[in-house]
mmCIF file of C-alpha atoms in Angstrom:
data_model
loop_
_atom_site.group_PDB
_atom_site.id
_atom_site.type_symbol
_atom_site.label_atom_id
_atom_site.label_comp_id
_atom_site.label_asym_id
_atom_site.label_seq_id
_atom_site.Cartn_x
_atom_site.Cartn_y
_atom_site.Cartn_z
ATOM 1 C CA UNK A 7 0.141 0.038 0.102
ATOM 2 C CA UNK A 8 1.090 3.672 -0.808
ATOM 3 C CA UNK A 9 2.323 5.501 2.309
ATOM 4 C CA UNK A 10 0.978 8.659 3.319
ATOM 5 C CA UNK A 11 3.094 11.489 4.637
ATOM 6 C CA UNK A 12 1.713 10.816 8.229
ATOM 7 C CA UNK A 13 2.511 7.118 7.894
ATOM 8 C CA UNK A 14 6.100 7.651 6.424
ATOM 9 C CA UNK A 15 6.895 9.858 9.395
ATOM 10 C CA UNK A 16 5.612 7.338 11.908
ATOM 11 C CA UNK A 17 7.570 4.699 10.276
ATOM 12 C CA UNK A 18 10.761 6.891 10.366
ATOM 13 C CA UNK A 19 10.120 7.950 14.070
ATOM 14 C CA UNK A 20 9.789 4.077 14.828
ATOM 15 C CA UNK A 21 13.399 3.636 13.311
ATOM 16 C CA UNK A 22 12.674 2.561 9.909
ATOM 17 C CA UNK A 23 15.468 3.973 7.547
ATOM 18 C CA UNK A 24 14.057 2.836 4.120
ATOM 19 C CA UNK A 25 10.911 1.842 2.374
ATOM 20 C CA UNK A 26 10.730 -0.598 -0.665
ATOM 21 C CA UNK A 27 8.359 0.484 -3.271
ATOM 22 C CA UNK A 28 7.027 -0.567 -6.324
ATOM 23 C CA UNK A 29 7.739 0.826 -9.909
ATOM 24 C CA UNK A 30 4.969 -0.741 -11.679
ATOM 25 C CA UNK A 31 2.375 0.458 -14.460
ATOM 26 C CA UNK A 32 -0.676 2.526 -13.769
ATOM 27 C CA UNK A 33 -2.882 -0.460 -13.890
ATOM 28 C CA UNK A 34 -1.104 -1.552 -10.762
ATOM 29 C CA UNK A 35 -2.317 1.668 -8.908
ATOM 30 C CA UNK A 36 -2.772 0.043 -5.670
ATOM 31 C CA UNK A 37 0.919 -0.429 -5.040
ATOM 32 C CA UNK A 38 2.407 1.971 -7.497
ATOM 33 C CA UNK A 39 4.936 4.454 -6.174
ATOM 34 C CA UNK A 40 4.262 8.046 -7.102
ATOM 35 C CA UNK A 41 6.392 11.331 -6.898
ATOM 36 C CA UNK A 42 4.082 12.663 -4.064
ATOM 37 C CA UNK A 43 4.704 9.552 -2.012
ATOM 38 C CA UNK A 44 8.190 9.328 -2.833
ATOM 39 C CA UNK A 45 8.587 13.069 -1.634
ATOM 40 C CA UNK A 46 6.820 12.112 1.477
ATOM 41 C CA UNK A 47 9.120 9.191 2.198
ATOM 42 C CA UNK A 48 12.108 11.235 1.639
ATOM 43 C CA UNK A 49 10.900 14.280 3.572
ATOM 44 C CA UNK A 50 10.224 11.834 6.661
ATOM 45 C CA UNK A 51 13.985 11.024 6.342
ATOM 46 C CA UNK A 52 13.840 7.469 4.737
ATOM 47 C CA UNK A 53 15.417 6.551 1.536
ATOM 48 C CA UNK A 54 13.630 4.356 -1.231
ATOM 49 C CA UNK A 55 14.348 1.027 -2.639
ATOM 50 C CA UNK A 56 12.604 0.565 -6.005
ATOM 51 C CA UNK A 57 11.270 -2.825 -7.154
ATOM 52 C CA UNK A 58 9.405 -3.884 -10.258
ATOM 53 C CA UNK A 59 6.967 -6.864 -9.846
ATOM 54 C CA UNK A 60 3.835 -7.634 -11.353
ATOM 55 C CA UNK A 61 3.471 -11.623 -11.667
ATOM 56 C CA UNK A 62 5.333 -13.496 -9.143
ATOM 57 C CA UNK A 63 6.886 -15.919 -11.545
ATOM 58 C CA UNK A 64 7.301 -13.294 -14.300
ATOM 59 C CA UNK A 65 11.117 -13.726 -14.711
ATOM 60 C CA UNK A 66 10.509 -17.303 -15.904
ATOM 61 C CA UNK A 67 9.221 -15.561 -19.071
ATOM 62 C CA UNK A 68 13.025 -14.916 -20.005
ATOM 63 C CA UNK A 69 14.492 -12.236 -22.425
ATOM 64 C CA UNK A 70 11.237 -10.904 -23.773
ATOM 65 C CA UNK A 71 9.550 -10.479 -20.537
ATOM 66 C CA UNK A 72 12.604 -8.966 -19.097
ATOM 67 C CA UNK A 73 13.029 -6.339 -21.925
ATOM 68 C CA UNK A 74 9.089 -5.401 -21.699
ATOM 69 C CA UNK A 75 9.484 -4.913 -17.837
ATOM 70 C CA UNK A 76 12.830 -3.173 -18.067
ATOM 71 C CA UNK A 77 11.398 -0.786 -20.346
ATOM 72 C CA UNK A 78 8.361 -0.219 -18.111
ATOM 73 C CA UNK A 79 10.547 0.281 -14.918
ATOM 74 C CA UNK A 80 12.531 2.863 -16.744
ATOM 75 C CA UNK A 81 9.418 4.760 -17.662
ATOM 76 C CA UNK A 82 8.236 4.847 -14.185
ATOM 77 C CA UNK A 83 11.768 5.826 -12.561
ATOM 78 C CA UNK A 84 12.086 8.653 -15.164
ATOM 79 C CA UNK A 85 8.372 9.741 -14.277
ATOM 80 C CA UNK A 86 8.996 10.009 -10.698
ATOM 81 C CA UNK A 87 12.316 11.559 -10.805
ATOM 82 C CA UNK A 88 14.400 8.634 -9.485
ATOM 83 C CA UNK A 89 18.128 9.793 -9.702
ATOM 84 C CA UNK A 90 20.664 7.933 -12.208
ATOM 85 C CA UNK A 91 22.959 5.483 -10.443
ATOM 86 C CA UNK A 92 20.330 4.231 -8.056
ATOM 87 C CA UNK A 93 18.863 0.522 -8.282
ATOM 88 C CA UNK A 94 15.764 -0.944 -9.772
ATOM 89 C CA UNK A 95 15.176 -4.360 -8.268
ATOM 90 C CA UNK A 96 13.333 -7.049 -10.486
ATOM 91 C CA UNK A 97 11.370 -9.629 -8.157
ATOM 92 C CA UNK A 98 11.691 -13.328 -8.368
ATOM 93 C CA UNK A 99 8.793 -13.876 -6.167
ATOM 94 C CA UNK A 100 8.316 -17.517 -6.181
ATOM 95 C CA UNK A 101 10.466 -20.826 -5.326
ATOM 96 C CA UNK A 102 12.343 -20.717 -8.281
ATOM 97 C CA UNK A 103 14.289 -24.085 -9.086
ATOM 98 C CA UNK A 104 17.568 -24.860 -11.370
ATOM 99 C CA UNK A 105 15.433 -25.560 -14.525
ATOM 100 C CA UNK A 106 14.534 -21.667 -14.236
ATOM 101 C CA UNK A 107 17.628 -20.171 -13.982
ATOM 102 C CA UNK A 108 18.580 -19.784 -17.541
ATOM 103 C CA UNK A 109 15.295 -17.974 -18.019
ATOM 104 C CA UNK A 110 15.905 -15.808 -14.865
ATOM 105 C CA UNK A 111 19.282 -14.829 -15.955
ATOM 106 C CA UNK A 112 18.061 -13.790 -19.590
ATOM 107 C CA UNK A 113 15.080 -11.984 -18.083
ATOM 108 C CA UNK A 114 17.501 -9.802 -15.677
ATOM 109 C CA UNK A 115 20.010 -9.287 -18.510
ATOM 110 C CA UNK A 116 17.384 -8.008 -20.866
ATOM 111 C CA UNK A 117 15.859 -5.909 -18.103
ATOM 112 C CA UNK A 118 19.200 -4.323 -17.289
ATOM 113 C CA UNK A 119 19.700 -3.511 -20.795
ATOM 114 C CA UNK A 120 16.596 -1.234 -20.971
ATOM 115 C CA UNK A 121 16.884 0.573 -17.638
ATOM 116 C CA UNK A 122 19.561 3.127 -18.959
ATOM 117 C CA UNK A 123 21.571 4.923 -16.001
ATOM 118 C CA UNK A 124 19.840 2.605 -13.136
ATOM 119 C CA UNK A 125 21.651 -0.515 -11.860
ATOM 120 C CA UNK A 126 19.724 -3.635 -11.933
ATOM 121 C CA UNK A 127 18.947 -5.729 -8.827
ATOM 122 C CA UNK A 128 17.190 -8.919 -8.045
ATOM 123 C CA UNK A 129 14.935 -9.886 -5.354
ATOM 124 C CA UNK A 130 14.606 -13.598 -4.664
ATOM 125 C CA UNK A 131 15.339 -16.667 -2.518
ATOM 126 C CA UNK A 132 19.053 -17.622 -1.373
ATOM 127 C CA UNK A 133 19.564 -19.988 -4.375
ATOM 128 C CA UNK A 134 18.248 -17.229 -6.978
ATOM 129 C CA UNK A 135 20.620 -14.685 -5.264
ATOM 130 C CA UNK A 136 23.685 -16.942 -5.306
ATOM 131 C CA UNK A 137 23.099 -18.241 -8.898
ATOM 132 C CA UNK A 138 22.242 -14.644 -10.546
ATOM 133 C CA UNK A 139 25.537 -13.190 -8.616
ATOM 134 C CA UNK A 140 27.494 -16.005 -10.060
ATOM 135 C CA UNK A 141 26.342 -15.334 -13.408
ATOM 136 C CA UNK A 142 26.770 -11.524 -13.263
ATOM 137 C CA UNK A 143 23.122 -10.840 -13.836
ATOM 138 C CA UNK A 144 22.559 -8.244 -11.290
ATOM 139 C CA UNK A 145 24.475 -5.536 -9.636
ATOM 140 C CA UNK A 146 22.581 -5.586 -6.161
ATOM 141 C CA UNK A 147 20.943 -8.302 -4.217
ATOM 142 C CA UNK A 148 17.794 -8.469 -1.952
ATOM 143 C CA UNK A 149 17.275 -11.720 -0.512
ATOM 144 C CA UNK A 150 13.835 -13.077 1.068
ATOM 145 C CA UNK A 151 13.995 -15.576 3.813
ATOM 146 C CA UNK A 152 10.948 -17.256 2.071
ATOM 147 C CA UNK A 153 12.427 -20.340 0.089
ATOM 148 C CA UNK A 154 15.746 -19.831 1.603
ATOM 149 C CA UNK A 155 15.683 -22.799 3.837
ATOM 150 C CA UNK A 156 17.407 -20.967 6.718
ATOM 151 C CA UNK A 157 20.284 -19.898 4.462
ATOM 152 C CA UNK A 158 21.688 -16.256 4.286
ATOM 153 C CA UNK A 159 23.845 -15.338 1.306
ATOM 154 C CA UNK A 160 26.964 -13.444 1.887
ATOM 155 C CA UNK A 161 26.310 -11.233 -1.136
ATOM 156 C CA UNK A 162 23.254 -9.526 0.135
ATOM 157 C CA UNK A 163 22.655 -5.924 0.038
ATOM 158 C CA UNK A 164 19.193 -6.223 1.633
ATOM 159 C CA UNK A 165 17.760 -9.215 3.621
ATOM 160 C CA UNK A 166 14.018 -9.660 4.240
ATOM 161 C CA UNK A 167 13.434 -11.380 7.336
ATOM 162 C CA UNK A 168 9.890 -11.353 8.432
ATOM 163 C CA UNK A 169 6.937 -10.401 6.578
ATOM 164 C CA UNK A 170 3.228 -9.287 7.503
ATOM 165 C CA UNK A 171 4.321 -7.063 10.610
ATOM 166 C CA UNK A 172 2.815 -3.955 11.962
ATOM 167 C CA UNK A 173 4.821 -1.099 12.521
ATOM 168 C CA UNK A 174 3.423 2.257 13.678
ATOM 169 C CA UNK A 175 0.090 0.954 12.500
ATOM 170 C CA UNK A 176 1.470 0.176 9.008
ATOM 171 C CA UNK A 177 1.895 -3.278 7.838
ATOM 172 C CA UNK A 178 5.048 -3.773 6.691
ATOM 173 C CA UNK A 179 7.681 -6.737 5.671
ATOM 174 C CA UNK A 180 10.855 -6.243 7.676
ATOM 175 C CA UNK A 181 14.309 -5.964 5.966
ATOM 176 C CA UNK A 182 17.997 -5.185 7.152
ATOM 177 C CA UNK A 183 20.249 -3.455 5.018
ATOM 178 C CA UNK A 184 23.919 -4.465 4.626
ATOM 179 C CA UNK A 185 24.765 -1.162 2.700
ATOM 180 C CA UNK A 186 25.348 -0.176 -1.082
ATOM 181 C CA UNK A 187 21.378 -1.109 -1.482
ATOM 182 C CA UNK A 188 20.967 1.356 -4.271
ATOM 183 C CA UNK A 189 18.456 3.442 -2.567
ATOM 184 C CA UNK A 190 17.424 6.952 -3.400
ATOM 185 C CA UNK A 191 15.672 10.151 -2.129
ATOM 186 C CA UNK A 192 14.044 13.176 -3.569
ATOM 187 C CA UNK A 193 15.969 15.555 -1.128
ATOM 188 C CA UNK A 194 19.160 17.148 -1.953
ATOM 189 C CA UNK A 195 21.454 18.436 0.680
ATOM 190 C CA UNK A 196 20.661 22.280 0.279
ATOM 191 C CA UNK A 197 23.148 23.237 2.825
ATOM 192 C CA UNK A 198 26.348 21.521 1.407
ATOM 193 C CA UNK A 199 27.959 24.245 -1.126
ATOM 194 C CA UNK A 200 28.685 23.072 -4.650
ATOM 195 C CA UNK A 201 32.468 23.897 -4.348
ATOM 196 C CA UNK A 202 32.782 22.100 -1.142
ATOM 197 C CA UNK A 203 35.661 19.706 -0.947
ATOM 198 C CA UNK A 204 33.581 17.351 0.991
ATOM 199 C CA UNK A 205 30.522 17.399 -1.444
ATOM 200 C CA UNK A 206 31.661 14.200 -3.212
ATOM 201 C CA UNK A 207 32.510 12.248 -0.188
ATOM 202 C CA UNK A 208 29.204 13.358 1.401
ATOM 203 C CA UNK A 209 27.301 11.953 -1.454
ATOM 204 C CA UNK A 210 29.158 8.794 -1.406
ATOM 205 C CA UNK A 211 28.444 8.062 2.140
ATOM 206 C CA UNK A 212 24.837 8.945 1.639
ATOM 207 C CA UNK A 213 24.576 6.621 -1.477
ATOM 208 C CA UNK A 214 26.189 3.765 0.690
ATOM 209 C CA UNK A 215 23.796 4.207 3.281
ATOM 210 C CA UNK A 216 26.293 4.983 5.865
ATOM 211 C CA UNK A 217 25.009 8.456 6.703
ATOM 212 C CA UNK A 218 21.644 10.008 5.476
ATOM 213 C CA UNK A 219 20.478 13.769 5.774
ATOM 214 C CA UNK A 220 17.713 15.210 7.559
ATOM 215 C CA UNK A 221 14.107 15.412 6.590
ATOM 216 C CA UNK A 222 14.443 19.082 5.743
ATOM 217 C CA UNK A 223 16.897 18.416 3.144
ATOM 218 C CA UNK A 224 19.787 19.235 5.010
ATOM 219 C CA UNK A 225 23.135 17.361 5.720
ATOM 220 C CA UNK A 226 24.225 19.959 8.493
ATOM 221 C CA UNK A 227 28.068 19.420 7.351
ATOM 222 C CA UNK A 228 29.612 21.612 10.077
ATOM 223 C CA UNK A 229 27.976 20.434 13.181
ATOM 224 C CA UNK A 230 29.589 17.784 15.592
ATOM 225 C CA UNK A 231 28.663 14.057 15.358
ATOM 226 C CA UNK A 232 27.050 12.665 18.506
ATOM 227 C CA UNK A 233 28.071 9.199 19.812
ATOM 228 C CA UNK A 234 24.703 7.766 19.017
ATOM 229 C CA UNK A 235 25.235 9.043 15.252
ATOM 230 C CA UNK A 236 28.779 7.489 15.214
ATOM 231 C CA UNK A 237 27.721 4.204 16.680
ATOM 232 C CA UNK A 238 25.163 4.123 13.629
ATOM 233 C CA UNK A 239 27.815 4.979 11.161
ATOM 234 C CA UNK A 240 30.180 2.247 12.551
ATOM 235 C CA UNK A 241 27.458 -0.359 12.757
ATOM 236 C CA UNK A 242 26.718 0.054 9.170
ATOM 237 C CA UNK A 243 30.326 0.154 7.998
ATOM 238 C CA UNK A 244 30.912 -3.072 9.906
ATOM 239 C CA UNK A 245 27.811 -4.833 8.271
ATOM 240 C CA UNK A 246 29.221 -3.902 4.933
ATOM 241 C CA UNK A 247 32.748 -5.086 5.759
ATOM 242 C CA UNK A 248 31.229 -8.334 7.004
ATOM 243 C CA UNK A 249 29.065 -8.939 4.147
ATOM 244 C CA UNK A 250 32.176 -8.729 1.697
ATOM 245 C CA UNK A 251 34.374 -11.033 3.859
#
Protein backbone atom coordinates (compact mmCIF):
# COMPACT_ATOMS: atom_id res chain seq x y z
CA UNK A 1 0.00 0.00 0.00
CA UNK A 2 1.24 3.54 -0.74
CA UNK A 3 2.46 5.49 2.28
CA UNK A 4 0.88 8.76 3.32
CA UNK A 5 3.07 11.54 4.68
CA UNK A 6 1.88 10.81 8.22
CA UNK A 7 2.54 7.07 7.85
CA UNK A 8 6.04 7.74 6.49
CA UNK A 9 6.82 10.02 9.43
CA UNK A 10 5.52 7.43 11.88
CA UNK A 11 7.65 4.68 10.35
CA UNK A 12 10.75 6.89 10.39
CA UNK A 13 10.07 7.76 14.03
CA UNK A 14 9.85 4.02 14.78
CA UNK A 15 13.38 3.58 13.42
CA UNK A 16 12.73 2.56 9.83
CA UNK A 17 15.51 3.86 7.55
CA UNK A 18 14.18 2.92 4.11
CA UNK A 19 10.96 1.95 2.35
CA UNK A 20 10.78 -0.58 -0.47
CA UNK A 21 8.22 0.51 -3.04
CA UNK A 22 7.00 -0.62 -6.45
CA UNK A 23 7.77 0.85 -9.85
CA UNK A 24 4.87 -0.57 -11.84
CA UNK A 25 2.49 0.62 -14.58
CA UNK A 26 -0.68 2.59 -13.83
CA UNK A 27 -2.90 -0.49 -13.91
CA UNK A 28 -1.20 -1.55 -10.67
CA UNK A 29 -2.19 1.70 -8.95
CA UNK A 30 -2.89 -0.01 -5.62
CA UNK A 31 0.85 -0.52 -5.09
CA UNK A 32 2.44 1.94 -7.51
CA UNK A 33 4.99 4.49 -6.26
CA UNK A 34 4.17 8.07 -7.23
CA UNK A 35 6.21 11.25 -7.00
CA UNK A 36 4.16 12.66 -4.09
CA UNK A 37 4.70 9.43 -2.12
CA UNK A 38 8.42 9.47 -2.92
CA UNK A 39 8.60 13.04 -1.64
CA UNK A 40 6.73 12.09 1.54
CA UNK A 41 9.07 9.16 2.23
CA UNK A 42 12.11 11.32 1.57
CA UNK A 43 10.85 14.20 3.68
CA UNK A 44 10.41 11.77 6.57
CA UNK A 45 14.13 11.01 6.37
CA UNK A 46 13.95 7.57 4.77
CA UNK A 47 15.46 6.42 1.49
CA UNK A 48 13.54 4.51 -1.17
CA UNK A 49 14.29 1.09 -2.62
CA UNK A 50 12.65 0.64 -6.04
CA UNK A 51 11.38 -2.79 -7.07
CA UNK A 52 9.53 -3.92 -10.17
CA UNK A 53 7.04 -6.78 -9.89
CA UNK A 54 3.83 -7.69 -11.63
CA UNK A 55 3.38 -11.50 -11.63
CA UNK A 56 5.40 -13.48 -9.06
CA UNK A 57 6.93 -15.82 -11.64
CA UNK A 58 7.29 -13.23 -14.39
CA UNK A 59 11.10 -13.72 -14.68
CA UNK A 60 10.47 -17.27 -15.90
CA UNK A 61 9.35 -15.56 -19.12
CA UNK A 62 12.98 -14.94 -20.06
CA UNK A 63 14.45 -12.20 -22.23
CA UNK A 64 11.21 -11.04 -23.88
CA UNK A 65 9.55 -10.49 -20.51
CA UNK A 66 12.69 -8.82 -19.17
CA UNK A 67 12.93 -6.35 -22.04
CA UNK A 68 9.27 -5.40 -21.58
CA UNK A 69 9.56 -5.03 -17.81
CA UNK A 70 12.84 -3.16 -17.98
CA UNK A 71 11.32 -0.61 -20.35
CA UNK A 72 8.27 -0.24 -18.10
CA UNK A 73 10.43 0.17 -14.99
CA UNK A 74 12.59 2.78 -16.72
CA UNK A 75 9.52 4.78 -17.73
CA UNK A 76 8.26 4.80 -14.14
CA UNK A 77 11.66 5.71 -12.68
CA UNK A 78 12.03 8.69 -15.00
CA UNK A 79 8.46 9.82 -14.33
CA UNK A 80 8.96 9.98 -10.56
CA UNK A 81 12.45 11.48 -10.79
CA UNK A 82 14.52 8.58 -9.49
CA UNK A 83 18.17 9.69 -9.72
CA UNK A 84 20.67 8.01 -12.04
CA UNK A 85 22.98 5.48 -10.43
CA UNK A 86 20.37 4.14 -8.01
CA UNK A 87 18.96 0.63 -8.29
CA UNK A 88 15.82 -0.98 -9.66
CA UNK A 89 15.28 -4.47 -8.27
CA UNK A 90 13.37 -7.07 -10.29
CA UNK A 91 11.48 -9.58 -8.17
CA UNK A 92 11.75 -13.34 -8.51
CA UNK A 93 8.93 -13.82 -6.02
CA UNK A 94 8.50 -17.60 -6.07
CA UNK A 95 10.42 -20.77 -5.25
CA UNK A 96 12.50 -20.82 -8.42
CA UNK A 97 14.31 -24.05 -9.25
CA UNK A 98 17.43 -24.80 -11.26
CA UNK A 99 15.38 -25.38 -14.42
CA UNK A 100 14.35 -21.70 -14.26
CA UNK A 101 17.80 -20.18 -13.83
CA UNK A 102 18.64 -19.69 -17.51
CA UNK A 103 15.33 -17.89 -18.10
CA UNK A 104 15.79 -15.73 -14.99
CA UNK A 105 19.30 -14.78 -16.07
CA UNK A 106 18.01 -13.84 -19.53
CA UNK A 107 15.17 -11.85 -17.95
CA UNK A 108 17.49 -9.85 -15.68
CA UNK A 109 20.05 -9.10 -18.37
CA UNK A 110 17.35 -8.00 -20.81
CA UNK A 111 15.78 -5.79 -18.13
CA UNK A 112 19.17 -4.27 -17.26
CA UNK A 113 19.69 -3.35 -20.91
CA UNK A 114 16.51 -1.26 -20.81
CA UNK A 115 16.99 0.80 -17.66
CA UNK A 116 19.65 3.22 -18.88
CA UNK A 117 21.51 4.91 -16.01
CA UNK A 118 19.97 2.72 -13.30
CA UNK A 119 21.56 -0.41 -11.86
CA UNK A 120 19.70 -3.71 -11.95
CA UNK A 121 19.06 -5.63 -8.76
CA UNK A 122 17.34 -8.93 -8.08
CA UNK A 123 15.01 -9.97 -5.25
CA UNK A 124 14.68 -13.65 -4.54
CA UNK A 125 15.59 -16.69 -2.48
CA UNK A 126 19.05 -17.75 -1.38
CA UNK A 127 19.60 -19.92 -4.44
CA UNK A 128 18.38 -17.21 -6.82
CA UNK A 129 20.73 -14.66 -5.25
CA UNK A 130 23.71 -17.00 -5.31
CA UNK A 131 23.06 -18.17 -8.87
CA UNK A 132 22.40 -14.74 -10.36
CA UNK A 133 25.41 -13.24 -8.56
CA UNK A 134 27.59 -15.97 -9.98
CA UNK A 135 26.25 -15.33 -13.46
CA UNK A 136 26.76 -11.56 -13.24
CA UNK A 137 23.06 -10.98 -13.88
CA UNK A 138 22.62 -8.10 -11.39
CA UNK A 139 24.54 -5.48 -9.45
CA UNK A 140 22.46 -5.45 -6.24
CA UNK A 141 20.99 -8.35 -4.28
CA UNK A 142 17.94 -8.51 -2.03
CA UNK A 143 17.30 -11.87 -0.42
CA UNK A 144 14.06 -13.02 1.14
CA UNK A 145 13.98 -15.63 3.89
CA UNK A 146 11.12 -17.26 1.97
CA UNK A 147 12.23 -20.40 0.14
CA UNK A 148 15.77 -19.86 1.48
CA UNK A 149 15.53 -22.78 3.92
CA UNK A 150 17.47 -21.04 6.64
CA UNK A 151 20.40 -19.98 4.48
CA UNK A 152 21.63 -16.42 4.04
CA UNK A 153 23.84 -15.30 1.17
CA UNK A 154 27.01 -13.34 1.88
CA UNK A 155 26.32 -11.28 -1.24
CA UNK A 156 23.18 -9.52 -0.04
CA UNK A 157 22.65 -5.78 0.16
CA UNK A 158 19.21 -6.26 1.74
CA UNK A 159 17.83 -9.23 3.69
CA UNK A 160 14.08 -9.63 4.21
CA UNK A 161 13.65 -11.54 7.46
CA UNK A 162 9.97 -11.30 8.45
CA UNK A 163 6.76 -10.50 6.56
CA UNK A 164 3.31 -9.28 7.53
CA UNK A 165 4.33 -7.22 10.58
CA UNK A 166 2.73 -4.03 11.90
CA UNK A 167 4.94 -1.04 12.72
CA UNK A 168 3.43 2.30 13.75
CA UNK A 169 0.05 1.10 12.52
CA UNK A 170 1.38 0.20 9.06
CA UNK A 171 1.63 -3.37 7.77
CA UNK A 172 5.19 -3.95 6.56
CA UNK A 173 7.73 -6.61 5.68
CA UNK A 174 10.91 -6.20 7.72
CA UNK A 175 14.32 -5.93 6.04
CA UNK A 176 17.90 -5.34 7.15
CA UNK A 177 20.32 -3.32 5.02
CA UNK A 178 23.94 -4.36 4.57
CA UNK A 179 24.88 -1.17 2.71
CA UNK A 180 25.15 -0.21 -0.95
CA UNK A 181 21.53 -1.16 -1.47
CA UNK A 182 21.02 1.38 -4.26
CA UNK A 183 18.43 3.45 -2.45
CA UNK A 184 17.53 7.00 -3.33
CA UNK A 185 15.74 10.13 -2.14
CA UNK A 186 14.05 13.16 -3.64
CA UNK A 187 15.83 15.32 -1.07
CA UNK A 188 19.10 17.00 -2.00
CA UNK A 189 21.42 18.46 0.59
CA UNK A 190 20.73 22.15 0.12
CA UNK A 191 23.25 23.20 2.78
CA UNK A 192 26.32 21.62 1.14
CA UNK A 193 27.95 24.18 -1.19
CA UNK A 194 28.66 23.01 -4.71
CA UNK A 195 32.33 23.94 -4.32
CA UNK A 196 32.75 22.17 -0.99
CA UNK A 197 35.73 19.76 -0.99
CA UNK A 198 33.56 17.38 1.05
CA UNK A 199 30.61 17.35 -1.38
CA UNK A 200 31.68 14.20 -3.24
CA UNK A 201 32.46 12.36 0.00
CA UNK A 202 29.10 13.37 1.50
CA UNK A 203 27.25 12.09 -1.56
CA UNK A 204 29.23 8.83 -1.46
CA UNK A 205 28.55 8.00 2.20
CA UNK A 206 24.91 8.89 1.68
CA UNK A 207 24.61 6.66 -1.42
CA UNK A 208 26.28 3.80 0.46
CA UNK A 209 23.76 4.16 3.27
CA UNK A 210 26.36 5.01 5.90
CA UNK A 211 24.91 8.46 6.63
CA UNK A 212 21.65 10.08 5.63
CA UNK A 213 20.59 13.70 5.65
CA UNK A 214 17.82 15.24 7.70
CA UNK A 215 14.20 15.36 6.64
CA UNK A 216 14.40 19.08 5.92
CA UNK A 217 16.87 18.56 3.07
CA UNK A 218 19.98 19.40 5.08
CA UNK A 219 23.12 17.46 5.94
CA UNK A 220 24.41 19.89 8.57
CA UNK A 221 28.03 19.32 7.46
CA UNK A 222 29.56 21.64 10.06
CA UNK A 223 27.78 20.28 13.13
CA UNK A 224 29.48 17.80 15.49
CA UNK A 225 28.61 14.11 15.38
CA UNK A 226 27.04 12.63 18.50
CA UNK A 227 28.16 9.31 19.95
CA UNK A 228 24.83 7.78 18.92
CA UNK A 229 25.27 8.94 15.31
CA UNK A 230 28.84 7.62 15.23
CA UNK A 231 27.66 4.25 16.53
CA UNK A 232 25.13 4.01 13.70
CA UNK A 233 27.76 4.81 11.08
CA UNK A 234 30.21 2.27 12.52
CA UNK A 235 27.54 -0.42 12.73
CA UNK A 236 26.58 0.10 9.09
CA UNK A 237 30.23 0.05 8.05
CA UNK A 238 30.85 -3.16 10.01
CA UNK A 239 27.86 -4.79 8.32
CA UNK A 240 29.22 -3.86 4.91
CA UNK A 241 32.68 -5.24 5.78
CA UNK A 242 31.23 -8.47 7.17
CA UNK A 243 29.11 -8.92 4.04
CA UNK A 244 32.19 -8.60 1.85
CA UNK A 245 34.35 -10.98 3.89
